[in-house]
């Protein structure tokens, strides 16, 4: 019988698993939130992922259930586990990608390097932390944030008043404002039986809390830096019993330390370069890993790969209305559209390119992405 993976969430990450599943001849069933979602082509159910009965009905007979996002409630995940469905990553691991306070606590137990942090429940506690950390700090809502939503740099406790007053938010995570040289991301994939494969560490450039560009491998990262990044991700994957792809976002500090920012237990924006740039893309590797199949090679196909997100996109038109112009001058660039409606700042697609000359690759990928976005 054909192996079949179920993906909860119909976003672009689920969408990009479709070609990988097709090539492997694996069935893919998506539980989407809405009709016409980016992964609509593989959607076999449209519903509410917080409703265990709906999810359980959809999950019957699946060889593994995995995710496009980390928002599925623990109670729903537990019901799937009780039903005997292999949930990958399991609820006990996913918990730490769902809640940033729990994540900080657990990574501390594992002895991993992190920004200084605290849980705060009042303005006064936040003021105290800010004062002890140079007059500024980063406050985060522990749950539900993405793309910088739920992250705020503050100089006074009062600036987080709206979150303190929102009972649903609970205690907040506060972190020192890290002086970083750059942001890196280290992805690995882990099988339930334990084998791990790591891609090279990459540099990710953020604009307004959103990933704008990724360079693989991260320039000037050979040797100690890449070894440390890989060791951190392997420690997280094993310590938390993560299965599937794990992306660890890292800060490289001005004094050359690596600190863990956050975790994603699924394919991640920082790994999109791997579709064309690595022997095994993160989407194929995720499917292999959640099915406990042998992992593929993670080497680079080119000395440099660059991925540039298309943010915003042409209002009222689909991305392909710009293809003629963007593809014309850039035959080596690969184009990806997520089939989403354009909105200011929204990730609607990405481009990627590989080559020997980093400056040229960056220049061309940026130019192509700009033509799509404008
Ligand atoms: P999200 O879950 O929304 O992606 P992150 O925790 O990754 O939120 O934060 C978004 C961005 O905010 C990071 O990529 C980084 O640029 C900045 N940031 C987050 N935490 C800190 C910190 N402690 N110090 C400095 N900058 C930070």
mmCIF file of C-alpha atoms and ligand atoms in Angstrom:
data_model
loop_
_atom_site.group_PDB
_atom_site.id
_atom_site.type_symbol
_atom_site.label_atom_id
_atom_site.label_comp_id
_atom_site.label_asym_id
_atom_site.label_seq_id
_atom_site.Cartn_x
_atom_site.Cartn_y
_atom_site.Cartn_z
ATOM 1 C CA UNK A 1 0.000 0.000 0.000
ATOM 2 C CA UNK A 2 1.206 3.512 -0.763
ATOM 3 C CA UNK A 3 2.722 5.309 2.208
ATOM 4 C CA UNK A 4 0.676 8.380 3.053
ATOM 5 C CA UNK A 5 1.633 11.438 5.090
ATOM 6 C CA UNK A 6 -0.945 13.840 6.483
ATOM 7 C CA UNK A 7 -0.115 17.509 6.933
ATOM 8 C CA UNK A 8 -2.148 19.741 9.223
ATOM 9 C CA UNK A 9 -2.215 23.230 7.730
ATOM 10 C CA UNK A 10 -2.521 24.191 4.082
ATOM 11 C CA UNK A 11 0.117 26.923 3.815
ATOM 12 C CA UNK A 12 3.136 27.200 1.562
ATOM 13 C CA UNK A 13 5.151 24.681 3.589
ATOM 14 C CA UNK A 14 2.538 21.992 2.960
ATOM 15 C CA UNK A 15 2.376 23.146 -0.668
ATOM 16 C CA UNK A 16 6.102 22.628 -1.153
ATOM 17 C CA UNK A 17 5.831 19.078 0.227
ATOM 18 C CA UNK A 18 3.562 18.171 -2.727
ATOM 19 C CA UNK A 19 6.274 17.910 -5.439
ATOM 20 C CA UNK A 20 8.533 15.993 -3.041
ATOM 21 C CA UNK A 21 5.726 13.528 -2.273
ATOM 22 C CA UNK A 22 4.905 13.225 -5.965
ATOM 23 C CA UNK A 23 8.507 12.377 -6.865
ATOM 24 C CA UNK A 24 8.674 9.747 -4.135
ATOM 25 C CA UNK A 25 5.262 8.372 -5.070
ATOM 26 C CA UNK A 26 4.040 9.008 -1.531
ATOM 27 C CA UNK A 27 0.467 10.019 -0.820
ATOM 28 C CA UNK A 28 -0.007 13.451 0.762
ATOM 29 C CA UNK A 29 -3.236 14.463 2.478
ATOM 30 C CA UNK A 30 -3.581 18.007 3.715
ATOM 31 C CA UNK A 31 -5.992 19.220 6.386
ATOM 32 C CA UNK A 32 -6.503 22.822 5.280
ATOM 33 C CA UNK A 33 -8.142 25.693 7.167
ATOM 34 C CA UNK A 34 -9.806 27.210 4.119
ATOM 35 C CA UNK A 35 -10.800 26.403 0.570
ATOM 36 C CA UNK A 36 -8.234 27.551 -1.950
ATOM 37 C CA UNK A 37 -5.277 27.424 0.434
ATOM 38 C CA UNK A 38 -1.721 27.278 -0.990
ATOM 39 C CA UNK A 39 -1.715 23.473 -0.527
ATOM 40 C CA UNK A 40 -5.303 23.142 -1.764
ATOM 41 C CA UNK A 41 -4.210 20.741 -4.491
ATOM 42 C CA UNK A 42 -3.548 18.075 -1.835
ATOM 43 C CA UNK A 43 -6.324 19.025 0.589
ATOM 44 C CA UNK A 44 -8.579 16.114 1.495
ATOM 45 C CA UNK A 45 -10.309 18.000 4.304
ATOM 46 C CA UNK A 46 -11.087 21.622 5.024
ATOM 47 C CA UNK A 47 -11.886 22.345 8.628
ATOM 48 C CA UNK A 48 -10.843 23.516 12.058
ATOM 49 C CA UNK A 49 -7.619 21.932 13.321
ATOM 50 C CA UNK A 50 -8.709 22.708 16.911
ATOM 51 C CA UNK A 51 -11.614 20.286 16.549
ATOM 52 C CA UNK A 52 -10.293 16.816 17.467
ATOM 53 C CA UNK A 53 -13.204 14.952 15.875
ATOM 54 C CA UNK A 54 -12.642 16.575 12.481
ATOM 55 C CA UNK A 55 -8.898 15.951 12.636
ATOM 56 C CA UNK A 56 -9.328 12.342 13.764
ATOM 57 C CA UNK A 57 -11.736 11.577 10.917
ATOM 58 C CA UNK A 58 -9.257 12.988 8.410
ATOM 59 C CA UNK A 59 -6.261 11.172 9.950
ATOM 60 C CA UNK A 60 -7.619 7.650 9.656
ATOM 61 C CA UNK A 61 -5.153 5.318 7.949
ATOM 62 C CA UNK A 62 -2.281 7.817 7.691
ATOM 63 C CA UNK A 63 1.274 6.524 8.137
ATOM 64 C CA UNK A 64 2.380 9.771 9.766
ATOM 65 C CA UNK A 65 0.824 13.117 10.650
ATOM 66 C CA UNK A 66 2.976 16.221 10.483
ATOM 67 C CA UNK A 67 2.518 19.987 10.331
ATOM 68 C CA UNK A 68 2.624 23.156 8.291
ATOM 69 C CA UNK A 69 2.471 25.234 11.516
ATOM 70 C CA UNK A 70 2.797 24.671 15.260
ATOM 71 C CA UNK A 71 -0.640 25.794 16.412
ATOM 72 C CA UNK A 72 -2.480 22.462 16.750
ATOM 73 C CA UNK A 73 -3.635 22.176 20.391
ATOM 74 C CA UNK A 74 -1.986 19.552 22.573
ATOM 75 C CA UNK A 75 -5.388 17.972 23.322
ATOM 76 C CA UNK A 76 -5.941 17.281 19.604
ATOM 77 C CA UNK A 77 -2.429 15.866 19.251
ATOM 78 C CA UNK A 78 -2.949 13.606 22.262
ATOM 79 C CA UNK A 79 -6.147 12.222 20.746
ATOM 80 C CA UNK A 80 -4.246 11.374 17.552
ATOM 81 C CA UNK A 81 -1.553 9.605 19.574
ATOM 82 C CA UNK A 82 -4.202 7.644 21.498
ATOM 83 C CA UNK A 83 -5.674 6.568 18.165
ATOM 84 C CA UNK A 84 -2.278 5.104 17.249
ATOM 85 C CA UNK A 85 -1.442 7.653 14.525
ATOM 86 C CA UNK A 86 2.311 8.403 14.410
ATOM 87 C CA UNK A 87 2.415 12.160 15.131
ATOM 88 C CA UNK A 88 5.765 13.609 14.044
ATOM 89 C CA UNK A 89 7.083 15.571 15.773
ATOM 90 C CA UNK A 90 5.195 14.172 18.778
ATOM 91 C CA UNK A 91 3.235 16.436 21.129
ATOM 92 C CA UNK A 92 5.955 16.145 23.816
ATOM 93 C CA UNK A 93 8.463 17.730 21.383
ATOM 94 C CA UNK A 94 6.132 20.151 19.606
ATOM 95 C CA UNK A 95 5.250 21.692 22.953
ATOM 96 C CA UNK A 96 8.608 23.503 22.912
ATOM 97 C CA UNK A 97 7.940 25.028 19.497
ATOM 98 C CA UNK A 98 4.476 26.108 20.674
ATOM 99 C CA UNK A 99 5.492 27.933 23.820
ATOM 100 C CA UNK A 100 8.593 30.141 23.938
ATOM 101 C CA UNK A 101 8.708 30.185 27.747
ATOM 102 C CA UNK A 102 8.730 26.392 27.968
ATOM 103 C CA UNK A 103 11.331 26.348 25.190
ATOM 104 C CA UNK A 104 13.657 28.700 27.116
ATOM 105 C CA UNK A 105 13.264 26.640 30.284
ATOM 106 C CA UNK A 106 14.001 23.339 28.513
ATOM 107 C CA UNK A 107 16.966 24.656 26.515
ATOM 108 C CA UNK A 108 18.392 25.952 29.793
ATOM 109 C CA UNK A 109 18.153 22.434 31.230
ATOM 110 C CA UNK A 110 20.025 21.154 28.174
ATOM 111 C CA UNK A 111 22.765 23.726 28.830
ATOM 112 C CA UNK A 112 22.319 25.457 25.477
ATOM 113 C CA UNK A 113 23.482 29.054 24.938
ATOM 114 C CA UNK A 114 20.637 31.593 24.921
ATOM 115 C CA UNK A 115 19.955 35.273 25.477
ATOM 116 C CA UNK A 116 19.345 36.054 29.144
ATOM 117 C CA UNK A 117 15.621 35.745 29.767
ATOM 118 C CA UNK A 118 12.869 35.773 32.351
ATOM 119 C CA UNK A 119 9.133 35.196 32.655
ATOM 120 C CA UNK A 120 7.355 38.411 33.675
ATOM 121 C CA UNK A 121 3.745 38.965 34.709
ATOM 122 C CA UNK A 122 3.728 42.652 35.633
ATOM 123 C CA UNK A 123 5.056 45.971 34.353
ATOM 124 C CA UNK A 124 7.206 46.245 37.483
ATOM 125 C CA UNK A 125 8.895 42.903 36.812
ATOM 126 C CA UNK A 126 9.533 43.931 33.241
ATOM 127 C CA UNK A 127 10.975 47.288 34.349
ATOM 128 C CA UNK A 128 13.291 45.462 36.707
ATOM 129 C CA UNK A 129 14.588 43.204 33.899
ATOM 130 C CA UNK A 130 15.045 46.176 31.557
ATOM 131 C CA UNK A 131 16.996 48.069 34.182
ATOM 132 C CA UNK A 132 19.254 45.075 34.835
ATOM 133 C CA UNK A 133 19.921 44.649 31.086
ATOM 134 C CA UNK A 134 21.090 48.026 29.852
ATOM 135 C CA UNK A 135 17.786 49.889 29.508
ATOM 136 C CA UNK A 136 16.153 47.878 26.714
ATOM 137 C CA UNK A 137 14.747 44.378 26.244
ATOM 138 C CA UNK A 138 12.727 42.245 23.857
ATOM 139 C CA UNK A 139 9.285 41.146 25.047
ATOM 140 C CA UNK A 140 7.549 38.200 23.428
ATOM 141 C CA UNK A 141 4.155 36.581 23.740
ATOM 142 C CA UNK A 142 4.994 32.929 24.457
ATOM 143 C CA UNK A 143 2.370 31.514 22.092
ATOM 144 C CA UNK A 144 0.970 32.180 18.648
ATOM 145 C CA UNK A 145 3.587 34.643 17.321
ATOM 146 C CA UNK A 146 5.165 34.415 13.877
ATOM 147 C CA UNK A 147 7.088 36.697 11.516
ATOM 148 C CA UNK A 148 7.820 39.135 14.342
ATOM 149 C CA UNK A 149 4.171 39.454 15.429
ATOM 150 C CA UNK A 150 4.273 39.040 19.177
ATOM 151 C CA UNK A 151 7.808 40.476 19.457
ATOM 152 C CA UNK A 152 8.502 43.999 20.690
ATOM 153 C CA UNK A 153 11.603 45.947 21.707
ATOM 154 C CA UNK A 154 10.755 47.967 24.812
ATOM 155 C CA UNK A 155 12.505 50.492 27.022
ATOM 156 C CA UNK A 156 9.738 50.680 29.645
ATOM 157 C CA UNK A 157 7.432 48.043 31.093
ATOM 158 C CA UNK A 158 4.447 50.188 30.206
ATOM 159 C CA UNK A 159 5.028 49.604 26.487
ATOM 160 C CA UNK A 160 3.800 46.011 26.929
ATOM 161 C CA UNK A 161 0.631 47.033 28.797
ATOM 162 C CA UNK A 162 -1.747 45.680 26.149
ATOM 163 C CA UNK A 163 -0.219 42.208 26.461
ATOM 164 C CA UNK A 164 -0.226 42.314 30.261
ATOM 165 C CA UNK A 165 -3.917 43.256 30.176
ATOM 166 C CA UNK A 166 -4.794 40.428 27.799
ATOM 167 C CA UNK A 167 -5.614 37.514 30.117
ATOM 168 C CA UNK A 168 -5.253 35.036 27.248
ATOM 169 C CA UNK A 169 -1.559 35.909 26.874
ATOM 170 C CA UNK A 170 -0.494 35.080 30.467
ATOM 171 C CA UNK A 171 3.128 35.564 31.535
ATOM 172 C CA UNK A 172 5.411 37.153 28.940
ATOM 173 C CA UNK A 173 8.897 36.131 27.892
ATOM 174 C CA UNK A 174 11.450 38.915 28.181
ATOM 175 C CA UNK A 175 14.954 38.636 26.739
ATOM 176 C CA UNK A 176 18.047 40.783 26.720
ATOM 177 C CA UNK A 177 18.310 42.819 23.493
ATOM 178 C CA UNK A 178 21.082 40.826 21.843
ATOM 179 C CA UNK A 179 23.718 42.749 19.917
ATOM 180 C CA UNK A 180 24.058 40.381 17.042
ATOM 181 C CA UNK A 181 26.342 40.556 14.049
ATOM 182 C CA UNK A 182 23.941 38.477 12.010
ATOM 183 C CA UNK A 183 21.232 35.850 12.222
ATOM 184 C CA UNK A 184 21.933 32.246 11.273
ATOM 185 C CA UNK A 185 19.761 29.172 10.996
ATOM 186 C CA UNK A 186 20.766 25.558 11.382
ATOM 187 C CA UNK A 187 18.454 22.860 10.084
ATOM 188 C CA UNK A 188 18.666 19.153 10.741
ATOM 189 C CA UNK A 189 16.308 16.249 10.108
ATOM 190 C CA UNK A 190 15.877 13.405 12.579
ATOM 191 C CA UNK A 191 14.230 10.013 12.128
ATOM 192 C CA UNK A 192 12.219 8.429 14.945
ATOM 193 C CA UNK A 193 14.868 5.677 14.996
ATOM 194 C CA UNK A 194 17.476 8.328 15.747
ATOM 195 C CA UNK A 195 19.545 9.076 12.612
ATOM 196 C CA UNK A 196 20.206 12.784 12.013
ATOM 197 C CA UNK A 197 21.315 14.703 8.915
ATOM 198 C CA UNK A 198 22.381 18.364 9.022
ATOM 199 C CA UNK A 199 22.450 20.945 6.251
ATOM 200 C CA UNK A 200 25.121 23.620 6.354
ATOM 201 C CA UNK A 201 24.368 26.572 8.606
ATOM 202 C CA UNK A 202 22.840 29.475 6.642
ATOM 203 C CA UNK A 203 22.652 33.233 7.104
ATOM 204 C CA UNK A 204 19.179 34.712 7.240
ATOM 205 C CA UNK A 205 18.579 38.405 6.776
ATOM 206 C CA UNK A 206 15.463 39.767 8.476
ATOM 207 C CA UNK A 207 13.573 42.951 7.670
ATOM 208 C CA UNK A 208 10.977 44.137 10.185
ATOM 209 C CA UNK A 209 10.977 40.730 11.878
ATOM 210 C CA UNK A 210 10.389 38.883 8.595
ATOM 211 C CA UNK A 211 12.948 36.752 6.781
ATOM 212 C CA UNK A 212 13.933 38.565 3.580
ATOM 213 C CA UNK A 213 16.940 36.623 2.262
ATOM 214 C CA UNK A 214 18.926 33.480 3.002
ATOM 215 C CA UNK A 215 22.495 32.688 1.934
ATOM 216 C CA UNK A 216 23.645 29.058 2.020
ATOM 217 C CA UNK A 217 26.105 28.269 3.374
ATOM 218 C CA UNK A 218 26.484 31.267 5.672
ATOM 219 C CA UNK A 219 29.511 33.236 4.427
ATOM 220 C CA UNK A 220 32.605 32.913 6.658
ATOM 221 C CA UNK A 221 31.086 29.988 8.555
ATOM 222 C CA UNK A 222 33.577 27.208 7.873
ATOM 223 C CA UNK A 223 35.153 25.480 10.858
ATOM 224 C CA UNK A 224 34.228 26.194 14.444
ATOM 225 C CA UNK A 225 31.115 28.262 13.808
ATOM 226 C CA UNK A 226 29.431 25.632 11.656
ATOM 227 C CA UNK A 227 30.466 22.837 14.028
ATOM 228 C CA UNK A 228 28.962 24.682 16.993
ATOM 229 C CA UNK A 229 25.746 25.453 15.086
ATOM 230 C CA UNK A 230 25.354 21.819 14.108
ATOM 231 C CA UNK A 231 26.114 20.618 17.617
ATOM 232 C CA UNK A 232 23.451 22.948 19.035
ATOM 233 C CA UNK A 233 20.801 21.689 16.600
ATOM 234 C CA UNK A 234 21.702 18.038 17.213
ATOM 235 C CA UNK A 235 21.498 18.592 20.988
ATOM 236 C CA UNK A 236 18.053 20.181 20.576
ATOM 237 C CA UNK A 237 16.798 17.447 18.235
ATOM 238 C CA UNK A 238 17.961 14.656 20.528
ATOM 239 C CA UNK A 239 17.197 16.386 23.824
ATOM 240 C CA UNK A 240 13.634 17.242 22.804
ATOM 241 C CA UNK A 241 13.110 14.050 20.763
ATOM 242 C CA UNK A 242 12.228 16.023 17.619
ATOM 243 C CA UNK A 243 11.319 14.013 14.535
ATOM 244 C CA UNK A 244 11.214 15.503 11.039
ATOM 245 C CA UNK A 245 12.945 18.762 10.171
ATOM 246 C CA UNK A 246 14.084 21.040 12.986
ATOM 247 C CA UNK A 247 15.272 24.586 12.274
ATOM 248 C CA UNK A 248 17.163 26.404 15.010
ATOM 249 C CA UNK A 249 17.332 30.178 14.596
ATOM 250 C CA UNK A 250 20.566 31.551 16.001
ATOM 251 C CA UNK A 251 22.148 34.902 16.770
ATOM 252 C CA UNK A 252 25.845 35.284 16.038
ATOM 253 C CA UNK A 253 26.859 37.880 18.603
ATOM 254 C CA UNK A 254 29.441 40.612 18.154
ATOM 255 C CA UNK A 255 31.680 38.663 20.559
ATOM 256 C CA UNK A 256 31.337 35.570 18.359
ATOM 257 C CA UNK A 257 29.004 33.388 20.388
ATOM 258 C CA UNK A 258 25.986 31.573 19.028
ATOM 259 C CA UNK A 259 22.741 31.989 20.974
ATOM 260 C CA UNK A 260 19.516 30.129 20.270
ATOM 261 C CA UNK A 261 16.666 32.464 19.298
ATOM 262 C CA UNK A 262 13.865 30.069 18.480
ATOM 263 C CA UNK A 263 12.889 26.662 17.133
ATOM 264 C CA UNK A 264 10.675 25.444 14.306
ATOM 265 C CA UNK A 265 9.822 21.757 14.060
ATOM 266 C CA UNK A 266 8.914 21.619 10.396
ATOM 267 C CA UNK A 267 10.430 22.860 7.140
ATOM 268 C CA UNK A 268 11.392 26.499 7.613
ATOM 269 C CA UNK A 269 11.804 29.584 5.453
ATOM 270 C CA UNK A 270 15.570 29.448 6.040
ATOM 271 C CA UNK A 271 15.641 26.061 4.263
ATOM 272 C CA UNK A 272 13.825 26.920 1.016
ATOM 273 C CA UNK A 273 17.191 27.254 -0.756
ATOM 274 C CA UNK A 274 17.546 23.464 -0.388
ATOM 275 C CA UNK A 275 14.858 22.779 -3.034
ATOM 276 C CA UNK A 276 17.341 23.574 -5.783
ATOM 277 C CA UNK A 277 20.495 24.004 -3.708
ATOM 278 C CA UNK A 278 20.900 20.731 -1.822
ATOM 279 C CA UNK A 279 21.008 17.062 -2.799
ATOM 280 C CA UNK A 280 17.888 16.620 -0.642
ATOM 281 C CA UNK A 281 15.396 19.427 -0.125
ATOM 282 C CA UNK A 282 14.037 20.063 3.340
ATOM 283 C CA UNK A 283 10.573 19.060 2.087
ATOM 284 C CA UNK A 284 11.690 15.665 0.794
ATOM 285 C CA UNK A 285 13.810 15.131 3.904
ATOM 286 C CA UNK A 286 10.887 15.968 6.164
ATOM 287 C CA UNK A 287 8.728 13.341 4.441
ATOM 288 C CA UNK A 288 11.516 10.770 4.664
ATOM 289 C CA UNK A 289 12.126 11.565 8.320
ATOM 290 C CA UNK A 290 8.501 11.450 9.466
ATOM 291 C CA UNK A 291 8.105 8.084 7.702
ATOM 292 C CA UNK A 292 11.340 6.851 9.322
ATOM 293 C CA UNK A 293 12.976 6.277 5.930
ATOM 294 C CA UNK A 294 16.744 6.676 5.397
ATOM 295 C CA UNK A 295 17.698 10.347 5.093
ATOM 296 C CA UNK A 296 19.123 11.836 1.906
ATOM 297 C CA UNK A 297 22.418 13.674 1.449
ATOM 298 C CA UNK A 298 22.507 17.281 2.616
ATOM 299 C CA UNK A 299 25.429 18.618 0.599
ATOM 300 C CA UNK A 300 25.237 21.773 -1.549
ATOM 301 C CA UNK A 301 24.824 21.598 -5.305
ATOM 302 C CA UNK A 302 26.499 24.982 -5.767
ATOM 303 C CA UNK A 303 29.162 26.868 -3.847
ATOM 304 C CA UNK A 304 26.477 29.475 -3.041
ATOM 305 C CA UNK A 305 22.699 29.389 -2.971
ATOM 306 C CA UNK A 306 20.606 32.468 -2.325
ATOM 307 C CA UNK A 307 16.886 32.603 -1.580
ATOM 308 C CA UNK A 308 14.965 35.865 -1.642
ATOM 309 C CA UNK A 309 11.387 36.077 -0.405
ATOM 310 C CA UNK A 310 8.774 37.870 -2.455
ATOM 311 C CA UNK A 311 7.005 40.031 0.104
ATOM 312 C CA UNK A 312 3.792 41.817 -0.784
ATOM 313 C CA UNK A 313 3.468 41.051 -4.468
ATOM 314 C CA UNK A 314 1.341 42.739 -7.134
ATOM 315 C CA UNK A 315 -1.950 43.895 -5.594
ATOM 316 C CA UNK A 316 -5.016 42.416 -7.219
ATOM 317 C CA UNK A 317 -2.938 40.263 -9.576
ATOM 318 C CA UNK A 318 -1.251 36.894 -9.283
ATOM 319 C CA UNK A 319 2.518 36.626 -9.148
ATOM 320 C CA UNK A 320 2.691 35.030 -12.563
ATOM 321 C CA UNK A 321 1.473 38.271 -14.142
ATOM 322 C CA UNK A 322 5.078 39.436 -13.502
ATOM 323 C CA UNK A 323 6.785 36.279 -14.739
ATOM 324 C CA UNK A 324 7.378 37.439 -18.282
ATOM 325 C CA UNK A 325 9.416 40.424 -17.110
ATOM 326 C CA UNK A 326 11.187 38.731 -14.187
ATOM 327 C CA UNK A 327 12.128 35.511 -15.949
ATOM 328 C CA UNK A 328 13.353 37.293 -19.055
ATOM 329 C CA UNK A 329 16.577 38.673 -17.648
ATOM 330 C CA UNK A 330 17.232 35.873 -15.156
ATOM 331 C CA UNK A 331 17.275 32.418 -16.735
ATOM 332 C CA UNK A 332 19.238 30.897 -13.830
ATOM 333 C CA UNK A 333 16.750 32.023 -11.184
ATOM 334 C CA UNK A 334 14.089 29.559 -10.013
ATOM 335 C CA UNK A 335 10.631 30.929 -9.247
ATOM 336 C CA UNK A 336 8.168 29.796 -6.592
ATOM 337 C CA UNK A 337 4.688 31.194 -6.104
ATOM 338 C CA UNK A 338 2.514 30.124 -3.186
ATOM 339 C CA UNK A 339 -0.796 30.867 -4.886
ATOM 340 C CA UNK A 340 -1.660 33.452 -2.232
ATOM 341 C CA UNK A 341 -3.365 36.775 -2.591
ATOM 342 C CA UNK A 342 -0.952 39.693 -2.316
ATOM 343 C CA UNK A 343 -0.989 41.865 0.784
ATOM 344 C CA UNK A 344 1.636 44.329 1.970
ATOM 345 C CA UNK A 345 4.496 42.427 3.620
ATOM 346 C CA UNK A 346 2.934 38.986 3.063
ATOM 347 C CA UNK A 347 5.168 36.115 1.913
ATOM 348 C CA UNK A 348 3.663 35.213 -1.461
ATOM 349 C CA UNK A 349 6.594 33.393 -3.045
ATOM 350 C CA UNK A 350 10.344 33.183 -3.254
ATOM 351 C CA UNK A 351 13.111 32.936 -5.805
ATOM 352 C CA UNK A 352 16.381 31.082 -5.538
ATOM 353 C CA UNK A 353 19.593 30.827 -7.467
ATOM 354 C CA UNK A 354 22.882 28.978 -7.155
ATOM 355 C CA UNK A 355 26.331 29.770 -8.523
ATOM 356 C CA UNK A 356 30.044 30.360 -7.916
ATOM 357 C CA UNK A 357 30.025 34.120 -7.479
ATOM 358 C CA UNK A 358 28.089 35.159 -4.371
ATOM 359 C CA UNK A 359 27.761 38.818 -5.407
ATOM 360 C CA UNK A 360 26.316 37.870 -8.767
ATOM 361 C CA UNK A 361 23.918 35.313 -7.270
ATOM 362 C CA UNK A 362 22.665 37.812 -4.673
ATOM 363 C CA UNK A 363 22.295 40.525 -7.320
ATOM 364 C CA UNK A 364 20.295 38.363 -9.710
ATOM 365 C CA UNK A 365 18.061 36.782 -7.068
ATOM 366 C CA UNK A 366 17.259 40.212 -5.589
ATOM 367 C CA UNK A 367 16.552 41.693 -8.995
ATOM 368 C CA UNK A 368 14.180 38.870 -9.916
ATOM 369 C CA UNK A 369 12.364 39.069 -6.564
ATOM 370 C CA UNK A 370 11.995 42.840 -6.867
ATOM 371 C CA UNK A 371 10.421 42.472 -10.305
ATOM 372 C CA UNK A 372 7.876 40.059 -8.873
ATOM 373 C CA UNK A 373 7.110 42.155 -5.805
ATOM 374 C CA UNK A 374 6.696 45.505 -7.568
HETATM 375 P P1 LIG B 1 8.834 35.079 15.517
HETATM 376 O O1 LIG B 1 8.407 33.892 16.317
HETATM 377 O O2 LIG B 1 7.731 36.042 15.263
HETATM 378 O O3 LIG B 1 9.618 34.721 14.280
HETATM 379 P P2 LIG B 1 11.356 35.739 16.850
HETATM 380 O O4 LIG B 1 11.470 35.375 18.292
HETATM 381 O O5 LIG B 1 12.091 34.898 15.873
HETATM 382 O O6 LIG B 1 9.819 35.881 16.479
HETATM 383 O O7 LIG B 1 11.830 37.239 16.648
HETATM 384 C C1 LIG B 1 11.728 37.914 15.401
HETATM 385 C C2 LIG B 1 12.979 38.747 15.153
HETATM 386 O O8 LIG B 1 13.151 39.699 16.206
HETATM 387 C C3 LIG B 1 14.272 37.934 15.168
HETATM 388 O O9 LIG B 1 14.513 37.339 13.920
HETATM 389 C C4 LIG B 1 15.282 39.008 15.518
HETATM 390 O O10 LIG B 1 15.612 39.792 14.378
HETATM 391 C C5 LIG B 1 14.529 39.877 16.509
HETATM 392 N N1 LIG B 1 14.795 39.410 17.886
HETATM 393 C C6 LIG B 1 14.116 38.435 18.549
HETATM 394 N N2 LIG B 1 14.626 38.244 19.786
HETATM 395 C C7 LIG B 1 15.650 39.110 19.933
HETATM 396 C C8 LIG B 1 16.587 39.408 20.990
HETATM 397 N N3 LIG B 1 16.538 38.788 22.171
HETATM 398 N N4 LIG B 1 17.522 40.370 20.757
HETATM 399 C C9 LIG B 1 17.575 41.024 19.578
HETATM 400 N N5 LIG B 1 16.719 40.808 18.564
HETATM 401 C C10 LIG B 1 15.765 39.858 18.704
#
